[in-house]
Amino acid sequence: MERIYFTTPIYYVNAEPHLGHTYTTVIADTLKRYYQALGYEVFFLTGTDEHGDKIAQAAQASATDPKTYVDRISGIFRSTWDRCGIAYDHFIRTTDPYHKEYVQRILRKIYDAGDVYFGEYGGFYCYGCERFYTERELVDGKCPDHQTAPDYISEKNYFFRMAKYQERLIDEMKSRPDIIRPERYRAEVLAFLREPLEDLCISRPTTRLQWGIPLPFDSNYVTYVWFDALLNYVSALEYRGGDSLVKFWPGTNHLIAKDILKTHAIYWPTMLMAAGMPLYQHLNVHGYWVMDSGKMSKSLGNVIRPLEMKERFGMDAFRYFLLREMAFGQDAKFSVEALVTRINADLANNLGNLVSRVLAMQQKYFAGEVQPLSAAWAAEDMELRDKFAQAERELHSYMAELQFHRALEAVWSALDHANRYVVQTAPFTLIKDPAKQPRVGAVLHHLLEVIRTLARLLAPFLPDTAKELRALLGLADDGGSINAPWGQGFTPGHKINAPKVLFPRIESEPKK
Ligand code: MSP
């Protein structure tokens, strides 16, 4: 059996889940469902990143001890994903004892192998990024990400010999053109690697920070949060036991946004090399969601929260927008207006209307009973089937490239065709002529095949809707006839249920 492993970043617990976290988590969930339907064994990991300055400061700001604080926010992440129907297989916390033990084991291993040394280092430290910046990386003396002036810190620390692995890393990146997708991010990494790499500072003195994993070889230091966090991708598999690591590691697909490219494309692979492990299969990098008002932030009051979106529009509608609107790899704009427009046009009108029209006719003309197909199909019937077969082929090739928006576009193009087929075949007119009743039965049968195909194709993207469609079609939940070829999904006489509104039209933007 083929296997694949999807990971999201483990999210910092200094903020509650928002649109950005939700996007990465939703695409991981979509990919899991998609690959499972293809017959793969899939493992999907998400979780929370709980150590470091940033978190210690957030705990202090909320006047709680770090452990109580991280328990609370991590719990919010987990319950949010549960309530959003995210089918993760394991939720890791970097404060979990098995993770801490694993980090110490790897540190000991690379220390014993001579890849760690003690030295003095002075540099510009950004607390937001939790890392040192070189002077050349700063923009007008400020961190390019946080626009704040970093502190100059000079202290003794432990260093990982990252520079030693630079050539090997360049070779890997060059010899595996799809290791980082889309290509532009690999190019960015290779450009960065043209300059000499510095070694990586992997410790923080306990005089400055206690909230971290103690170094196994010096209790006066805790582990740098990124060194701790990146190892989650392996510690979780180890923890699952059995042969999880051996089984899933070769199919590792990390999903991240461009903000953490460097840590995943440089720190992480060199750490893996030092630990004697093969690199991931793919690092998949998406762009940023931006608001009309600019960057999403608490202070601007424009933070989009997943549970609020679910409440207002339904989880599937929200998922649809995220998957349809962003071209993977590029930035995308989020606005409630654009979301409403998409829901109305694509879900309420196009999909919703087709389903309710077909099911209403099926009830009205045949009391819900599926009629036989004719022995010879009309040209337009075959065209309809072919259009969906083409959409399915396109969907597969787009999914292989993580082009979710194109995959959905392909399905919606077939859906447009199905709506035209209704107009072209005009069952509502034909039914007036009793002699044409068998043709009406056959046309509706083909349209039920459209809905059955949609239930299958849309399942990874819109899981609740797909389930609803199956229920409306009276098809069991356990696979079965959902995968049958066109024309073989229903036996004549099978009972179809009465229509139901899948996506109510949103007349005006509801007020919060
Ligand atoms: N804790 C680190 C990751 C460690 S992984 C070993 C971290 N956490 S984070 O909470 O800041 O999450 C960053 C990730 O959240 C991004 O890479 C992306 O997956 C998601 N997003 C957060 N804001 C985003 C947008 N505005 N747009 C898209 N996704 C972004 O970094």
Coordinates of C-alpha atoms and ligand atoms in Angstrom, one line a residue:
M1 CA 0.0 0.0 0.0
E2 CA 1.3 3.5 -0.8
R3 CA 1.7 5.9 2.1
I4 CA 1.9 9.6 2.5
Y5 CA 2.5 11.8 5.5
F6 CA 1.1 15.4 5.8
T7 CA 2.2 17.9 8.4
T8 CA 1.1 21.4 9.2
P9 CA 3.4 23.7 11.1
I10 CA 2.9 23.4 14.9
Y11 CA 1.3 26.7 15.8
Y12 CA 2.6 29.1 18.4
V13 CA 0.3 29.3 21.4
N14 CA 0.7 33.0 21.7
A15 CA -2.3 33.6 19.5
E16 CA -5.6 31.8 18.9
P17 CA -6.4 30.0 15.7
H18 CA -7.0 32.3 12.8
L19 CA -7.5 32.3 9.0
G20 CA -3.8 31.6 8.3
H21 CA -3.6 28.6 10.6
T22 CA -6.9 27.4 9.3
Y23 CA -5.8 27.5 5.7
T24 CA -2.8 25.2 6.2
T25 CA -4.8 22.9 8.3
V26 CA -7.7 22.7 5.8
I27 CA -5.4 21.9 2.9
A28 CA -3.8 19.1 5.0
D29 CA -7.2 17.8 5.8
T30 CA -8.2 18.0 2.1
L31 CA -5.1 16.2 1.0
K32 CA -5.6 13.5 3.6
R33 CA -9.1 12.8 2.4
Y34 CA -8.1 12.9 -1.2
Y35 CA -5.2 10.4 -0.8
Q36 CA -7.3 8.2 1.4
A37 CA -9.9 8.0 -1.3
L38 CA -7.1 7.0 -3.7
G39 CA -6.3 4.1 -1.4
Y40 CA -3.3 5.5 0.3
E41 CA -2.5 5.0 4.0
V42 CA -2.3 8.5 5.3
F43 CA -0.9 10.1 8.5
F44 CA -1.8 13.7 9.2
L45 CA 0.0 15.6 12.0
T46 CA -0.8 18.9 13.5
G47 CA -0.1 20.5 16.9
T48 CA 1.3 23.3 19.0
D49 CA 4.7 24.9 19.5
E50 CA 4.9 25.8 23.2
H51 CA 8.4 26.7 24.2
G52 CA 10.5 29.8 23.9
D53 CA 10.6 33.5 24.7
K54 CA 7.5 34.4 22.8
I55 CA 5.4 32.0 24.7
A56 CA 7.0 32.8 28.1
Q57 CA 6.3 36.4 27.4
A58 CA 2.7 35.7 26.4
A59 CA 2.2 33.7 29.6
Q60 CA 3.6 36.5 31.6
A61 CA 1.3 39.0 29.9
S62 CA -1.7 36.9 30.9
A63 CA -0.4 36.6 34.4
T64 CA -0.3 32.8 34.4
D65 CA 2.5 30.3 34.7
P66 CA 3.6 29.0 31.3
K67 CA 2.2 25.5 31.7
T68 CA -1.3 26.7 32.6
Y69 CA -1.1 29.1 29.8
V70 CA 0.0 26.7 27.1
D71 CA -2.5 24.1 28.2
R72 CA -5.3 26.5 27.7
I73 CA -4.3 27.8 24.3
S74 CA -3.2 24.4 23.0
G75 CA -6.6 23.2 24.1
I76 CA -8.2 25.9 22.1
F77 CA -6.3 24.9 18.9
R78 CA -7.3 21.3 19.4
S79 CA -10.9 21.9 20.0
T80 CA -11.1 24.4 17.2
W81 CA -9.8 21.8 14.7
D82 CA -12.2 19.2 16.2
R83 CA -15.2 21.5 15.8
C84 CA -14.1 22.3 12.2
G85 CA -14.1 18.6 11.4
I86 CA -10.3 18.4 10.8
A87 CA -9.4 14.7 10.6
Y88 CA -5.9 14.9 12.1
D89 CA -4.4 11.6 13.2
H90 CA -2.2 13.0 16.0
F91 CA -2.0 16.3 17.8
I92 CA 1.5 17.0 19.1
R93 CA 2.5 19.4 21.8
T94 CA 6.1 20.2 22.2
T95 CA 5.6 20.1 26.0
D96 CA 4.6 16.4 25.7
P97 CA 7.1 14.3 27.6
Y98 CA 7.9 12.0 24.7
H99 CA 8.7 14.9 22.5
K100 CA 11.1 16.5 25.1
E101 CA 12.8 13.1 25.5
Y102 CA 13.2 12.8 21.8
V103 CA 14.7 16.3 21.4
Q104 CA 17.2 15.5 24.1
R105 CA 18.1 12.2 22.4
I106 CA 18.8 13.9 19.1
L107 CA 20.8 16.7 20.8
R108 CA 22.9 14.1 22.6
K109 CA 23.4 12.2 19.3
I110 CA 24.7 15.2 17.3
Y111 CA 26.7 16.4 20.3
D112 CA 28.4 13.1 20.6
A113 CA 29.0 13.1 16.8
G114 CA 30.9 16.4 17.2
D115 CA 28.3 18.6 15.4
V116 CA 27.8 20.8 18.4
Y117 CA 30.3 23.2 19.9
F118 CA 30.3 25.9 22.6
G119 CA 31.1 29.5 21.6
E120 CA 30.5 33.1 22.0
Y121 CA 28.1 34.9 19.8
G122 CA 26.9 38.4 19.4
G123 CA 24.0 39.3 17.2
F124 CA 20.7 41.1 16.7
Y125 CA 18.0 39.1 18.3
C126 CA 14.3 39.5 17.3
Y127 CA 12.0 38.1 19.9
G128 CA 9.1 37.9 17.4
C129 CA 11.1 35.6 15.2
E130 CA 13.0 34.0 18.0
R131 CA 16.2 34.2 16.1
F132 CA 19.4 36.2 15.5
Y133 CA 19.7 38.4 12.5
T134 CA 22.9 39.4 10.7
E135 CA 23.2 43.0 10.0
R136 CA 22.7 42.5 6.3
E137 CA 19.4 40.8 6.9
L138 CA 17.9 43.8 8.7
V139 CA 16.0 46.5 6.9
D140 CA 16.8 50.0 8.2
G141 CA 18.1 48.3 11.3
K142 CA 14.8 46.5 11.9
C143 CA 13.5 43.0 11.6
P144 CA 11.9 42.8 8.1
D145 CA 9.0 40.7 9.5
H146 CA 8.1 42.5 12.7
Q147 CA 9.4 46.0 11.8
T148 CA 10.9 46.3 15.3
A149 CA 14.5 47.0 16.2
P150 CA 16.1 43.8 17.5
D151 CA 18.2 43.8 20.7
Y152 CA 21.9 43.3 20.4
I153 CA 22.8 40.2 22.5
S154 CA 26.2 38.8 23.2
E155 CA 26.5 35.6 25.1
K156 CA 28.0 32.1 25.2
N157 CA 26.0 29.4 23.6
Y158 CA 26.0 26.1 21.9
F159 CA 26.1 26.0 18.1
F160 CA 25.1 23.4 15.6
R161 CA 27.6 23.0 12.7
M162 CA 25.1 23.9 10.1
A163 CA 27.7 25.4 7.7
K164 CA 29.3 21.9 7.4
Y165 CA 26.2 20.7 5.5
Q166 CA 25.8 23.6 3.1
E167 CA 27.3 21.8 0.1
R168 CA 25.3 18.6 0.7
L169 CA 22.1 20.7 1.0
I170 CA 22.8 22.5 -2.2
D171 CA 23.3 19.2 -4.0
E172 CA 20.1 17.8 -2.6
M173 CA 18.2 21.0 -3.6
K174 CA 19.6 20.9 -7.1
S175 CA 19.3 17.2 -7.7
R176 CA 15.6 17.0 -6.6
P177 CA 13.9 19.8 -8.5
D178 CA 10.5 19.1 -6.8
I179 CA 11.8 18.9 -3.2
I180 CA 10.4 22.4 -2.6
R181 CA 7.2 23.3 -4.3
P182 CA 6.3 25.6 -6.0
E183 CA 9.6 26.0 -7.8
R184 CA 10.0 29.7 -7.0
Y185 CA 10.6 28.9 -3.3
R186 CA 13.3 26.4 -4.2
A187 CA 15.0 29.1 -6.3
E188 CA 14.7 31.5 -3.3
V189 CA 16.5 28.9 -1.1
L190 CA 19.2 28.2 -3.7
A191 CA 19.8 31.9 -4.0
F192 CA 20.1 32.2 -0.3
L193 CA 22.6 29.3 -0.3
R194 CA 24.9 31.2 -2.6
E195 CA 26.2 33.0 0.5
P196 CA 28.1 31.1 3.1
L197 CA 25.8 29.6 5.8
E198 CA 26.6 30.4 9.4
D199 CA 26.4 27.8 12.2
L200 CA 23.1 27.8 14.1
C201 CA 22.8 28.9 17.7
I202 CA 20.8 26.1 19.3
S203 CA 20.7 27.1 23.0
R204 CA 19.5 29.9 25.3
P205 CA 21.0 30.4 28.7
T206 CA 18.6 29.7 31.6
T207 CA 19.6 33.1 33.0
R208 CA 17.6 34.6 30.2
L209 CA 15.0 31.9 29.4
Q210 CA 13.8 28.9 31.4
W211 CA 10.8 27.9 29.4
G212 CA 12.4 25.3 27.1
I213 CA 13.9 21.8 26.9
P214 CA 17.1 21.5 29.0
L215 CA 20.2 20.6 27.0
P216 CA 21.1 17.1 27.9
F217 CA 24.8 18.1 28.2
D218 CA 24.5 21.4 30.0
S219 CA 21.7 22.2 32.4
N220 CA 22.5 25.9 32.3
Y221 CA 20.9 26.0 28.9
V222 CA 17.6 25.3 27.2
T223 CA 17.1 24.3 23.6
Y224 CA 16.4 26.9 20.9
V225 CA 12.7 26.8 20.2
W226 CA 13.1 26.1 16.4
F227 CA 15.5 23.2 17.0
D228 CA 12.9 21.8 19.5
A229 CA 9.9 22.5 17.2
L230 CA 11.2 21.1 13.9
L231 CA 11.8 17.7 15.5
N232 CA 8.1 17.3 16.2
Y233 CA 7.7 15.9 12.7
V234 CA 9.8 12.9 13.7
S235 CA 9.0 12.6 17.4
A236 CA 5.3 12.2 16.7
L237 CA 5.9 9.3 14.4
E238 CA 8.3 7.7 16.8
Y239 CA 5.7 8.1 19.6
R240 CA 3.1 6.3 17.5
G241 CA 5.3 3.3 17.7
G242 CA 5.2 0.2 15.6
D243 CA 6.8 0.9 12.2
S244 CA 5.2 4.4 11.8
L245 CA 8.5 6.1 11.3
V246 CA 9.7 3.6 8.7
K247 CA 6.3 3.5 7.0
F248 CA 5.5 7.2 6.8
W249 CA 8.8 9.1 6.8
P250 CA 9.6 8.5 3.1
G251 CA 6.3 10.1 2.0
T252 CA 6.7 13.2 4.2
N253 CA 4.9 16.3 2.8
H254 CA 5.3 19.3 4.9
L255 CA 2.8 22.1 4.4
I256 CA 3.9 25.6 5.5
A257 CA 3.5 29.2 4.4
K258 CA 6.4 31.3 3.0
D259 CA 7.1 32.9 6.4
I260 CA 8.9 29.8 7.7
L261 CA 10.6 28.8 4.5
K262 CA 14.1 29.3 5.8
T263 CA 13.7 27.2 8.9
H264 CA 12.2 24.3 6.9
A265 CA 14.5 24.6 3.9
I266 CA 17.8 25.2 5.7
Y267 CA 17.7 24.4 9.4
W268 CA 15.5 21.3 9.1
P269 CA 17.3 19.4 6.3
T270 CA 20.7 20.1 7.8
M271 CA 19.4 18.8 11.2
L272 CA 18.1 15.7 9.4
M273 CA 21.5 15.2 7.8
A274 CA 23.2 15.5 11.2
A275 CA 20.8 13.1 12.7
G276 CA 21.4 10.6 9.9
M277 CA 17.9 10.7 8.4
P278 CA 16.8 11.1 4.8
L279 CA 15.2 14.4 3.9
Y280 CA 11.5 15.0 3.5
Q281 CA 9.9 14.1 0.1
H282 CA 8.4 17.6 -0.4
L283 CA 8.3 20.9 1.3
N284 CA 5.0 22.5 0.0
V285 CA 4.9 26.3 0.5
H286 CA 1.9 28.5 0.2
G287 CA 1.5 32.2 0.1
Y288 CA -0.1 34.6 2.6
W289 CA -3.7 35.5 3.2
V290 CA -3.9 39.3 3.3
M291 CA -6.9 41.4 4.3
D292 CA -8.1 44.4 2.4
S293 CA -6.8 46.4 5.4
G294 CA -3.3 44.8 5.1
K295 CA -1.8 42.3 7.4
M296 CA -4.1 40.4 9.7
S297 CA -3.4 41.5 13.3
K298 CA -5.1 41.8 16.7
S299 CA -4.3 45.5 16.9
L300 CA -6.0 46.2 13.6
G301 CA -9.0 44.2 14.8
N302 CA -9.2 42.3 11.5
V303 CA -8.5 38.8 12.7
I304 CA -10.6 36.1 11.0
R305 CA -11.5 33.3 13.3
P306 CA -12.5 29.9 11.9
L307 CA -15.3 29.1 14.3
E308 CA -16.9 32.5 13.6
M309 CA -16.7 31.7 9.9
K310 CA -18.2 28.3 10.5
E311 CA -21.0 29.8 12.5
R312 CA -21.8 32.4 9.9
F313 CA -21.4 30.6 6.7
G314 CA -20.9 26.9 7.4
M315 CA -17.6 25.1 7.5
D316 CA -17.9 23.7 3.9
A317 CA -18.6 27.1 2.5
F318 CA -15.6 28.5 4.3
R319 CA -13.4 25.7 3.1
Y320 CA -14.6 26.1 -0.4
F321 CA -13.6 29.7 -0.4
L322 CA -10.2 29.1 1.0
L323 CA -9.5 26.3 -1.5
R324 CA -11.0 28.1 -4.5
E325 CA -9.6 31.5 -3.9
M326 CA -5.9 31.0 -3.2
A327 CA -3.5 29.8 -6.0
F328 CA -1.2 27.6 -4.0
G329 CA 2.1 29.4 -3.6
Q330 CA 0.8 32.9 -4.2
D331 CA -0.8 35.4 -1.8
A332 CA -4.5 35.8 -1.8
K333 CA -6.9 38.4 -0.5
F334 CA -9.5 37.6 2.1
S335 CA -12.7 39.6 2.4
V336 CA -16.2 38.6 3.6
E337 CA -17.6 40.2 0.5
A338 CA -15.6 38.0 -1.8
L339 CA -16.6 35.0 0.3
V340 CA -20.3 35.8 0.1
T341 CA -20.0 36.3 -3.7
R342 CA -18.4 32.9 -4.1
I343 CA -20.8 31.2 -1.9
N344 CA -23.8 32.6 -3.7
A345 CA -22.4 32.1 -7.2
D346 CA -20.7 28.7 -6.9
L347 CA -22.5 27.0 -4.1
A348 CA -26.0 28.4 -3.8
N349 CA -26.6 29.0 -7.5
N350 CA -24.5 26.6 -9.4
L351 CA -24.2 23.5 -7.2
G352 CA -27.2 24.0 -4.9
N353 CA -29.7 24.8 -7.7
L354 CA -28.7 21.9 -9.8
V355 CA -29.1 19.5 -7.0
S356 CA -32.4 20.8 -5.8
R357 CA -33.8 21.1 -9.4
V358 CA -32.9 17.5 -10.2
L359 CA -34.2 16.0 -7.0
A360 CA -37.4 18.1 -7.2
M361 CA -38.1 16.8 -10.7
Q362 CA -37.3 13.2 -9.6
Q363 CA -39.9 13.5 -6.8
K364 CA -42.5 15.3 -8.8
Y365 CA -42.3 13.1 -12.0
F366 CA -41.4 9.7 -10.5
A367 CA -42.1 9.9 -6.8
G368 CA -38.3 9.7 -6.2
E369 CA -37.9 6.4 -8.1
V370 CA -34.9 6.1 -10.4
Q371 CA -35.9 5.3 -14.0
P372 CA -34.0 3.1 -16.4
L373 CA -31.5 4.5 -18.8
S374 CA -32.3 4.0 -22.4
A375 CA -30.4 1.3 -24.3
A376 CA -29.0 3.9 -26.7
W377 CA -27.7 7.1 -25.1
A378 CA -28.2 10.4 -26.8
A379 CA -25.1 12.3 -27.9
E380 CA -25.6 14.9 -25.1
D381 CA -25.8 12.1 -22.5
M382 CA -22.4 10.9 -23.5
E383 CA -21.0 14.4 -23.7
L384 CA -22.2 15.0 -20.1
R385 CA -20.5 11.8 -18.9
D386 CA -17.3 12.6 -20.8
K387 CA -17.2 16.1 -19.4
F388 CA -17.2 14.7 -15.9
A389 CA -14.6 12.1 -16.8
Q390 CA -12.4 14.9 -18.1
A391 CA -13.0 17.0 -15.0
E392 CA -11.9 14.0 -12.9
R393 CA -8.7 13.6 -14.9
E394 CA -7.9 17.3 -14.6
L395 CA -8.7 17.2 -10.9
H396 CA -6.1 14.4 -10.4
S397 CA -3.4 16.2 -12.3
Y398 CA -4.1 19.5 -10.5
M399 CA -4.1 17.8 -7.1
A400 CA -0.7 16.3 -7.8
E401 CA 0.5 19.9 -8.0
L402 CA -1.5 21.1 -5.0
Q403 CA -3.5 23.4 -7.4
F404 CA -6.7 23.1 -5.3
H405 CA -8.3 26.1 -7.0
R406 CA -7.8 24.6 -10.5
A407 CA -9.1 21.2 -9.3
L408 CA -12.3 22.9 -8.1
E409 CA -12.5 25.0 -11.3
A410 CA -12.4 21.8 -13.3
V411 CA -15.3 20.4 -11.4
W412 CA -17.3 23.6 -11.7
S413 CA -16.7 23.7 -15.4
A414 CA -18.4 20.2 -15.6
L415 CA -21.1 21.6 -13.3
D416 CA -21.8 24.4 -15.7
H417 CA -22.1 21.9 -18.4
A418 CA -24.6 19.9 -16.4
N419 CA -26.7 23.0 -15.9
R420 CA -26.6 23.6 -19.7
Y421 CA -27.6 19.9 -20.2
V422 CA -30.8 20.6 -18.1
V423 CA -31.7 23.5 -20.3
Q424 CA -30.8 21.6 -23.5
T425 CA -32.7 18.4 -22.6
A426 CA -35.6 20.4 -21.0
P427 CA -37.1 17.5 -19.0
F428 CA -39.7 20.0 -17.5
T429 CA -41.1 20.5 -21.0
L430 CA -40.8 16.9 -22.2
I431 CA -42.8 15.7 -19.3
K432 CA -45.9 17.3 -20.7
D433 CA -45.8 14.7 -23.5
P434 CA -46.6 11.3 -22.0
A435 CA -44.7 9.6 -24.8
K436 CA -41.5 11.3 -23.7
Q437 CA -41.7 10.1 -20.1
P438 CA -39.0 7.4 -20.6
R439 CA -36.6 10.0 -22.0
V440 CA -37.3 12.3 -19.0
G441 CA -36.5 9.3 -16.7
A442 CA -33.3 8.7 -18.6
V443 CA -32.3 12.4 -18.5
L444 CA -32.9 12.6 -14.7
H445 CA -30.9 9.3 -14.3
H446 CA -27.9 10.9 -16.0
L447 CA -28.4 14.0 -13.8
L448 CA -28.4 11.7 -10.7
E449 CA -25.1 10.3 -12.0
V450 CA -23.9 13.9 -12.0
I451 CA -24.8 14.3 -8.4
R452 CA -23.3 11.0 -7.5
T453 CA -20.1 11.9 -9.3
L454 CA -20.0 15.3 -7.5
A455 CA -20.5 13.5 -4.1
R456 CA -17.3 11.5 -4.9
L457 CA -15.2 14.3 -6.4
L458 CA -16.1 16.9 -3.8
A459 CA -15.7 14.7 -0.8
P460 CA -12.1 15.8 0.1
F461 CA -12.9 19.5 -0.3
L462 CA -16.5 19.7 1.1
P463 CA -16.8 16.6 3.3
D464 CA -20.2 17.5 4.9
T465 CA -21.8 18.4 1.6
A466 CA -20.6 15.2 0.0
K467 CA -22.1 13.3 2.9
E468 CA -25.3 15.2 2.5
L469 CA -25.4 14.4 -1.2
R470 CA -25.0 10.7 -0.6
A471 CA -27.8 10.8 1.9
L472 CA -30.0 12.6 -0.5
L473 CA -29.2 10.0 -3.2
G474 CA -29.9 7.2 -0.6
L475 CA -26.4 5.8 -1.0
A476 CA -24.7 4.2 1.9
D477 CA -21.7 5.9 3.6
D478 CA -19.3 3.0 3.1
G479 CA -18.0 3.4 -0.4
G480 CA -20.0 0.9 -2.4
S481 CA -21.8 2.3 -5.5
I482 CA -20.3 5.8 -5.0
N483 CA -17.4 4.6 -7.2
A484 CA -19.4 2.6 -9.8
P485 CA -18.9 3.7 -13.4
W486 CA -21.4 6.2 -14.9
G487 CA -24.7 4.5 -15.5
Q488 CA -24.1 1.8 -12.9
G489 CA -24.6 3.8 -9.7
F490 CA -28.3 3.2 -9.4
T491 CA -30.7 0.3 -10.1
P492 CA -34.1 1.4 -11.4
G493 CA -36.6 1.7 -8.6
H494 CA -33.9 2.9 -6.2
K495 CA -35.5 5.7 -4.0
I496 CA -34.0 9.2 -4.1
N497 CA -34.9 11.6 -1.3
A498 CA -36.6 14.9 -1.5
P499 CA -34.4 18.0 -2.1
K500 CA -33.0 20.1 0.6
V501 CA -31.3 23.5 0.6
L502 CA -27.6 22.8 0.7
F503 CA -26.3 26.4 0.7
P504 CA -28.9 29.1 1.4
R505 CA -28.3 32.2 -0.6
I506 CA -26.8 35.0 1.5
E507 CA -28.8 38.1 0.7
S508 CA -26.8 40.6 2.5
E509 CA -23.7 40.3 4.7
P510 CA -25.0 39.3 8.1
K511 CA -23.9 41.5 10.9
K512 CA -21.7 40.1 13.6
Ligands
MSP1 N1 5.7 27.6 15.5 C1 6.2 28.0 14.3 C2 6.2 26.8 13.3 C3 7.0 25.6 13.8 S1 6.9 24.3 12.7 C4 8.1 23.2 13.2 C5 5.2 29.0 13.7 N2 4.0 29.1 14.2 S2 2.9 30.2 13.7 O1 1.8 30.0 14.6 O2 3.4 31.5 13.5 O3 2.4 29.6 12.4 C6 2.9 30.0 11.1 C7 2.1 29.3 10.1 O4 0.7 29.6 10.2 C8 2.4 29.7 8.6 O5 3.5 29.0 8.1 C9 1.1 29.2 8.0 O6 1.0 27.8 7.9 C10 0.1 29.8 8.9 N3 -0.2 31.2 8.7 C11 -0.2 32.1 9.7 N4 -0.6 33.3 9.1 C12 -0.8 33.1 7.8 C13 -1.4 34.0 6.8 N5 -1.8 35.2 7.0 N6 -1.6 33.4 5.6 C14 -1.4 32.1 5.4 N7 -0.9 31.3 6.3 C15 -0.3 31.8 7.5 O7 5.7 29.7 12.8

